[in-house]
Amino acid sequence: MNEIKLFAPGTIANLSCGFDVLGLCLDNVGDEMIIRKSKQKGVRITKIVGANLPLETEKNVAGAAALALLENSETDLGFEIEIYKKIKAGSGIGSSAASAAGAVFGINELLGRPFSNKELVYFAMQGEKLASGSTHADNVAPALLGGFALVRSYNPLDIIKIKSPDHLFASVIHPQIELKTSDARSILKKNISLKSAIVQWGNVGGLIAGLYTNDYELIGRSLHDEIIEPARSILIPAFDLVKKSALKSGALGVGISGSGPSIFALSKGEDTTQKVAKIMCEEYDKIDLPYEIHVSKINDEGIKVLNSKS
Ligand code: HSE
């Protein structure tokens, strides 16, 4: 195989209670990438469409992730990467993660899969480090593995993939403002109280139990963030109103998607999810704030190969 075209999915990180340790993969929100072998060693970003991002390999998240993989590989080949961005940077839907995960996935395929998708998470995290200054895996892991991903440990890296209950869908609304992950991280307190931690880890356990047992009510009860949401929600226009209306319309739970400003809701069944999405839009219509809305099932596959050429 000489060339591969991919769908690199968007992701929702944190899922309220799981700051830096939980995320899910979206199905119809994502970028496209073309990766091809070249005789010239190294990695070149040859095209970026849809975003104003650096072409210099070391300054590009896809480039940085690809270089991290190649440093651990013995190949003499080089690679060219074309990126067709659809996920906006600073949206909270894993834009940088999609590029980083897509790059390492594509190169790994072209090399004949020397690494497992779980092993690729480490390389993709090096792209995230460039984007936000922190090597969190809660976007790149679900992008690479699909479904829900839990980062059980960062050192050593231990990622657990959890299949989504069949009837779980996400609505994600992106108010058209940009919020940099590094800024949204800089406002967080470095220490938390034992009381808050107890609430938070109870909910993480509850969410995981709910996912494994298809207990939608338990999933809903567990989508609560005691620590991060109170600090970050003030950066997001009408957050409380959108959350309240979405819950009233039947959402199981609502929270900040990644580091924001997007807001996600999880619901049971597509009809309820559409209803929730509509009400979220209405809240932003009321204040004349432009937005993008996405309704998606949970993508259990992760990155998808669209076509390949030999
Ligand atoms: N866990 C990260 C954060 C996700 O909330 O800062 C960023 O997309």
Short mmCIF file of C-alpha atoms and ligand atoms in Angstrom, two decimals:
data_model
loop_
_atom_site.label_atom_id
_atom_site.label_comp_id
_atom_site.label_asym_id
_atom_site.label_seq_id
_atom_site.Cartn_x
_atom_site.Cartn_y
_atom_site.Cartn_z
CA MET A 1 0.00 0.00 0.00
CA ASN A 2 1.40 3.40 -0.99
CA GLU A 3 -1.39 5.78 -0.12
CA ILE A 4 -4.30 5.78 2.29
CA LYS A 5 -7.29 8.09 2.72
CA LEU A 6 -8.82 8.28 6.19
CA PHE A 7 -11.72 9.66 8.15
CA ALA A 8 -10.23 11.03 11.39
CA PRO A 9 -13.10 11.41 13.88
CA GLY A 10 -13.94 14.10 16.37
CA THR A 11 -14.14 13.10 20.02
CA ILE A 12 -15.74 14.24 23.27
CA ALA A 13 -13.18 14.20 26.07
CA ASN A 14 -13.73 14.24 29.84
CA LEU A 15 -17.42 13.23 29.69
CA SER A 16 -18.08 15.40 32.74
CA CYS A 17 -16.58 13.32 35.57
CA GLY A 18 -13.51 11.94 33.74
CA PHE A 19 -11.18 14.90 33.29
CA ASP A 20 -8.18 13.69 31.23
CA VAL A 21 -9.21 10.03 31.59
CA LEU A 22 -12.44 9.51 29.60
CA GLY A 23 -13.57 10.18 26.05
CA LEU A 24 -15.82 8.92 23.29
CA CYS A 25 -15.57 8.77 19.52
CA LEU A 26 -18.04 10.57 17.21
CA ASP A 27 -19.27 9.03 13.99
CA ASN A 28 -20.09 11.79 11.53
CA VAL A 29 -17.91 14.64 12.74
CA GLY A 30 -14.32 14.53 11.58
CA ASP A 31 -11.53 15.40 9.16
CA GLU A 32 -10.17 13.60 6.13
CA MET A 33 -6.50 12.90 5.62
CA ILE A 34 -4.42 11.43 2.81
CA ILE A 35 -1.09 9.90 3.75
CA ARG A 36 1.36 8.55 1.19
CA LYS A 37 4.79 7.01 1.18
CA SER A 38 7.63 9.04 -0.28
CA LYS A 39 11.24 8.23 -1.08
CA GLN A 40 12.41 11.34 0.76
CA LYS A 41 12.90 10.42 4.41
CA GLY A 42 11.00 12.28 7.15
CA VAL A 43 7.49 13.73 7.22
CA ARG A 44 6.13 16.56 5.09
CA ILE A 45 2.75 18.22 5.48
CA THR A 46 2.02 18.93 1.83
CA LYS A 47 -1.51 20.33 2.01
CA ILE A 48 -3.93 21.73 4.60
CA VAL A 49 -7.43 22.65 3.48
CA GLY A 50 -10.04 24.26 5.75
CA ALA A 51 -7.77 25.70 8.44
CA ASN A 52 -4.86 28.03 8.83
CA LEU A 53 -2.36 25.67 10.46
CA PRO A 54 1.44 25.45 10.17
CA LEU A 55 2.90 23.36 7.35
CA GLU A 56 6.24 22.98 9.17
CA THR A 57 6.31 19.37 10.35
CA GLU A 58 7.60 20.09 13.87
CA LYS A 59 4.98 22.80 14.42
CA ASN A 60 2.04 20.75 13.14
CA VAL A 61 0.29 18.29 15.50
CA ALA A 62 -0.01 15.64 12.78
CA GLY A 63 3.68 16.17 11.96
CA ALA A 64 4.81 15.97 15.59
CA ALA A 65 2.83 12.77 16.17
CA ALA A 66 4.16 11.24 12.93
CA LEU A 67 7.76 12.10 13.89
CA ALA A 68 7.26 10.47 17.32
CA LEU A 69 6.18 7.27 15.58
CA LEU A 70 9.06 7.33 13.08
CA GLU A 71 11.61 7.82 15.88
CA ASN A 72 10.45 4.45 17.19
CA SER A 73 10.45 2.73 13.82
CA GLU A 74 13.31 1.48 11.67
CA THR A 75 11.85 2.42 8.31
CA ASP A 76 13.82 4.29 5.66
CA LEU A 77 10.62 5.56 4.11
CA GLY A 78 9.28 9.09 4.31
CA PHE A 79 5.64 10.24 4.35
CA GLU A 80 3.53 13.06 2.94
CA ILE A 81 0.38 14.14 4.73
CA GLU A 82 -2.60 16.07 3.35
CA ILE A 83 -5.14 17.32 5.90
CA TYR A 84 -8.70 18.33 5.05
CA LYS A 85 -9.95 19.97 8.25
CA LYS A 86 -13.62 19.99 9.08
CA ILE A 87 -13.34 20.14 12.89
CA LYS A 88 -12.52 23.69 13.92
CA ALA A 89 -9.52 24.30 16.15
CA GLY A 90 -10.46 25.36 19.68
CA SER A 91 -13.93 23.77 19.40
CA GLY A 92 -13.58 21.16 22.17
CA ILE A 93 -14.34 18.34 19.72
CA GLY A 94 -10.80 17.01 19.46
CA SER A 95 -9.56 18.83 16.38
CA SER A 96 -5.86 18.43 17.12
CA ALA A 97 -6.40 14.85 18.32
CA ALA A 98 -8.06 13.90 15.01
CA SER A 99 -5.00 15.11 13.08
CA ALA A 100 -2.49 13.47 15.45
CA ALA A 101 -4.39 10.17 15.59
CA GLY A 102 -5.01 10.15 11.82
CA ALA A 103 -1.32 10.70 11.06
CA VAL A 104 -0.02 7.86 13.21
CA PHE A 105 -2.83 5.50 12.17
CA GLY A 106 -2.18 6.14 8.46
CA ILE A 107 1.59 5.74 8.70
CA ASN A 108 1.20 2.56 10.76
CA GLU A 109 -1.07 1.10 8.06
CA LEU A 110 1.42 2.01 5.31
CA LEU A 111 4.22 0.36 7.31
CA GLY A 112 2.24 -2.88 7.60
CA ARG A 113 0.97 -2.28 11.16
CA PRO A 114 4.07 -2.67 13.34
CA PHE A 115 2.13 -1.07 16.23
CA SER A 116 -1.26 -1.86 17.78
CA ASN A 117 -3.82 0.96 17.94
CA LYS A 118 -3.27 1.12 21.71
CA GLU A 119 0.47 1.59 21.14
CA LEU A 120 -0.28 4.39 18.68
CA VAL A 121 -1.95 6.38 21.47
CA TYR A 122 1.48 7.27 22.91
CA PHE A 123 2.69 8.75 19.59
CA ALA A 124 -0.55 10.65 19.00
CA MET A 125 -0.22 12.15 22.50
CA GLN A 126 3.00 13.86 21.35
CA GLY A 127 0.86 15.82 18.88
CA GLU A 128 -1.52 16.79 21.69
CA LYS A 129 1.45 18.01 23.72
CA LEU A 130 2.35 20.39 20.91
CA ALA A 131 -1.25 21.62 20.63
CA SER A 132 -2.02 22.24 24.29
CA GLY A 133 1.18 21.80 26.30
CA SER A 134 -0.16 18.66 27.97
CA THR A 135 0.03 15.02 26.88
CA HIS A 136 -3.56 14.01 27.64
CA ALA A 137 -4.92 10.93 25.84
CA ASP A 138 -8.66 11.35 26.36
CA ASN A 139 -9.22 12.53 22.77
CA VAL A 140 -6.58 10.53 20.87
CA ALA A 141 -7.46 7.21 22.58
CA PRO A 142 -11.15 7.17 21.55
CA ALA A 143 -10.21 8.48 18.08
CA LEU A 144 -7.84 5.53 17.61
CA LEU A 145 -9.86 2.83 19.37
CA GLY A 146 -13.47 3.92 18.85
CA GLY A 147 -16.27 3.67 21.40
CA PHE A 148 -15.45 4.97 24.86
CA ALA A 149 -11.87 5.00 26.11
CA LEU A 150 -10.69 5.10 29.72
CA VAL A 151 -7.11 6.09 30.51
CA ARG A 152 -6.67 3.87 33.58
CA SER A 153 -3.08 5.07 33.97
CA TYR A 154 -0.69 7.47 32.20
CA ASN A 155 2.47 5.96 33.66
CA PRO A 156 2.60 3.29 32.43
CA LEU A 157 0.03 4.06 29.74
CA ASP A 158 -2.96 1.74 30.21
CA ILE A 159 -5.99 2.37 28.01
CA ILE A 160 -9.25 0.47 28.22
CA LYS A 161 -11.74 0.52 25.37
CA ILE A 162 -15.41 0.20 26.25
CA LYS A 163 -18.04 -0.54 23.63
CA SER A 164 -20.93 1.92 23.63
CA PRO A 165 -24.45 0.82 24.56
CA ASP A 166 -26.34 0.54 21.25
CA HIS A 167 -28.89 3.28 21.80
CA LEU A 168 -26.57 6.00 23.08
CA PHE A 169 -26.26 9.12 20.89
CA ALA A 170 -24.55 12.47 21.32
CA SER A 171 -25.70 16.01 20.52
CA VAL A 172 -22.86 18.52 20.42
CA ILE A 173 -23.36 22.24 19.98
CA HIS A 174 -20.39 24.43 19.13
CA PRO A 175 -20.94 28.13 19.82
CA GLN A 176 -18.74 29.85 17.27
CA ILE A 177 -16.07 31.09 19.61
CA GLU A 178 -12.59 29.64 19.95
CA LEU A 179 -11.35 28.42 23.31
CA LYS A 180 -7.78 27.23 23.46
CA THR A 181 -7.25 24.09 25.56
CA SER A 182 -4.13 25.66 27.08
CA ASP A 183 -6.22 28.66 28.27
CA ALA A 184 -9.03 26.43 29.57
CA ARG A 185 -6.42 24.41 31.48
CA SER A 186 -4.64 27.44 32.90
CA ILE A 187 -7.71 28.51 34.92
CA LEU A 188 -7.95 25.18 36.76
CA LYS A 189 -6.88 24.88 40.39
CA LYS A 190 -3.99 22.49 40.96
CA ASN A 191 -5.45 21.07 44.18
CA ILE A 192 -8.93 19.77 44.95
CA SER A 193 -10.65 18.85 48.19
CA LEU A 194 -11.06 15.25 49.31
CA LYS A 195 -14.81 15.87 49.43
CA SER A 196 -14.91 16.82 45.72
CA ALA A 197 -12.62 13.93 44.77
CA ILE A 198 -14.99 11.45 46.47
CA VAL A 199 -17.93 12.74 44.42
CA GLN A 200 -15.87 12.65 41.22
CA TRP A 201 -14.48 9.11 41.50
CA GLY A 202 -17.90 7.81 42.54
CA ASN A 203 -19.27 9.15 39.26
CA VAL A 204 -16.39 7.81 37.15
CA GLY A 205 -17.06 4.36 38.57
CA GLY A 206 -20.81 4.81 38.03
CA LEU A 207 -20.34 5.86 34.40
CA ILE A 208 -18.12 2.87 33.62
CA ALA A 209 -20.57 0.51 35.36
CA GLY A 210 -23.45 2.07 33.39
CA LEU A 211 -21.62 1.61 30.07
CA TYR A 212 -20.85 -2.05 30.77
CA THR A 213 -24.38 -2.88 31.92
CA ASN A 214 -26.29 -0.70 29.38
CA ASP A 215 -27.87 1.11 32.32
CA TYR A 216 -28.84 4.42 30.71
CA GLU A 217 -30.20 5.91 33.94
CA LEU A 218 -26.93 5.18 35.73
CA ILE A 219 -24.99 6.71 32.83
CA GLY A 220 -27.14 9.83 33.18
CA ARG A 221 -26.73 10.08 36.97
CA SER A 222 -22.97 9.71 36.61
CA LEU A 223 -22.54 12.48 34.02
CA HIS A 224 -21.80 15.01 36.73
CA ASP A 225 -18.64 17.10 37.09
CA GLU A 226 -17.92 18.37 40.57
CA ILE A 227 -14.52 19.87 39.78
CA ILE A 228 -13.85 21.16 36.26
CA GLU A 229 -17.28 22.29 35.00
CA PRO A 230 -17.86 24.89 37.74
CA ALA A 231 -14.56 26.55 36.80
CA ARG A 232 -14.82 26.32 33.01
CA SER A 233 -18.53 26.83 32.40
CA ILE A 234 -18.21 30.59 32.96
CA LEU A 235 -16.19 30.71 29.70
CA ILE A 236 -19.11 29.27 27.71
CA PRO A 237 -22.04 31.49 26.70
CA ALA A 238 -25.40 30.43 28.22
CA PHE A 239 -23.95 27.14 29.47
CA ASP A 240 -26.41 26.76 32.35
CA LEU A 241 -29.43 27.54 30.16
CA VAL A 242 -28.38 25.10 27.42
CA LYS A 243 -27.74 22.39 30.02
CA LYS A 244 -31.04 22.94 31.80
CA SER A 245 -33.08 22.88 28.58
CA ALA A 246 -31.30 19.80 27.23
CA LEU A 247 -31.94 17.88 30.47
CA LYS A 248 -35.58 18.99 30.42
CA SER A 249 -35.90 17.64 26.86
CA GLY A 250 -34.79 14.19 27.92
CA ALA A 251 -30.99 14.19 27.76
CA LEU A 252 -29.43 11.67 30.14
CA GLY A 253 -26.61 14.06 30.95
CA VAL A 254 -25.00 17.28 29.69
CA GLY A 255 -21.52 18.73 30.08
CA ILE A 256 -18.61 20.55 28.49
CA SER A 257 -17.15 18.75 25.48
CA GLY A 258 -13.41 18.50 26.14
CA SER A 259 -12.11 21.88 27.19
CA GLY A 260 -15.06 23.67 25.52
CA PRO A 261 -16.67 25.79 24.26
CA SER A 262 -18.78 22.97 22.76
CA ILE A 263 -21.46 21.48 25.00
CA PHE A 264 -22.41 17.81 24.68
CA ALA A 265 -25.47 15.86 25.71
CA LEU A 266 -25.86 12.09 25.73
CA SER A 267 -29.34 10.70 25.13
CA LYS A 268 -31.03 7.35 24.63
CA GLY A 269 -32.36 6.92 21.09
CA GLU A 270 -32.00 9.10 18.03
CA ASP A 271 -35.37 10.87 18.36
CA THR A 272 -34.60 12.17 21.84
CA THR A 273 -31.11 13.17 20.68
CA GLN A 274 -32.58 15.21 17.80
CA LYS A 275 -35.04 16.85 20.20
CA VAL A 276 -32.23 17.71 22.59
CA ALA A 277 -30.13 19.13 19.73
CA LYS A 278 -33.07 21.32 18.64
CA ILE A 279 -33.56 22.78 22.09
CA MET A 280 -29.83 23.48 22.43
CA CYS A 281 -29.99 25.42 19.14
CA GLU A 282 -33.02 27.36 20.35
CA GLU A 283 -31.10 28.60 23.39
CA TYR A 284 -28.38 30.06 21.13
CA ASP A 285 -30.98 31.40 18.66
CA LYS A 286 -32.49 33.37 21.57
CA ILE A 287 -29.20 35.21 22.13
CA ASP A 288 -28.30 35.40 18.42
CA LEU A 289 -25.13 33.42 18.86
CA PRO A 290 -23.98 31.50 15.77
CA TYR A 291 -23.35 27.79 16.34
CA GLU A 292 -22.77 24.46 14.66
CA ILE A 293 -24.78 21.47 15.79
CA HIS A 294 -23.89 17.80 15.47
CA VAL A 295 -25.97 14.71 16.18
CA SER A 296 -23.97 11.50 16.11
CA LYS A 297 -24.08 7.91 17.16
CA ILE A 298 -21.05 6.66 19.03
CA ASN A 299 -18.46 5.41 16.54
CA ASP A 300 -17.25 2.05 17.74
CA GLU A 301 -14.62 1.71 15.02
CA GLY A 302 -12.60 4.91 15.45
CA ILE A 303 -10.56 6.03 12.44
CA LYS A 304 -12.02 4.70 9.17
CA VAL A 305 -10.09 3.84 6.02
CA LEU A 306 -11.92 5.49 3.09
CA ASN A 307 -9.68 4.07 0.36
CA SER A 308 -6.15 3.03 -0.38
CA LYS A 309 -3.84 2.81 -3.41
CA SER A 310 -0.94 0.53 -4.06
N1 HSE B 1 -8.92 16.62 29.00
C1 HSE B 1 -8.58 17.74 28.18
C2 HSE B 1 -9.00 19.02 28.88
C3 HSE B 1 -9.28 17.63 26.86
O1 HSE B 1 -10.14 19.08 29.34
O2 HSE B 1 -8.20 19.96 28.99
C4 HSE B 1 -8.97 18.72 25.91
O3 HSE B 1 -9.68 18.51 24.72
#
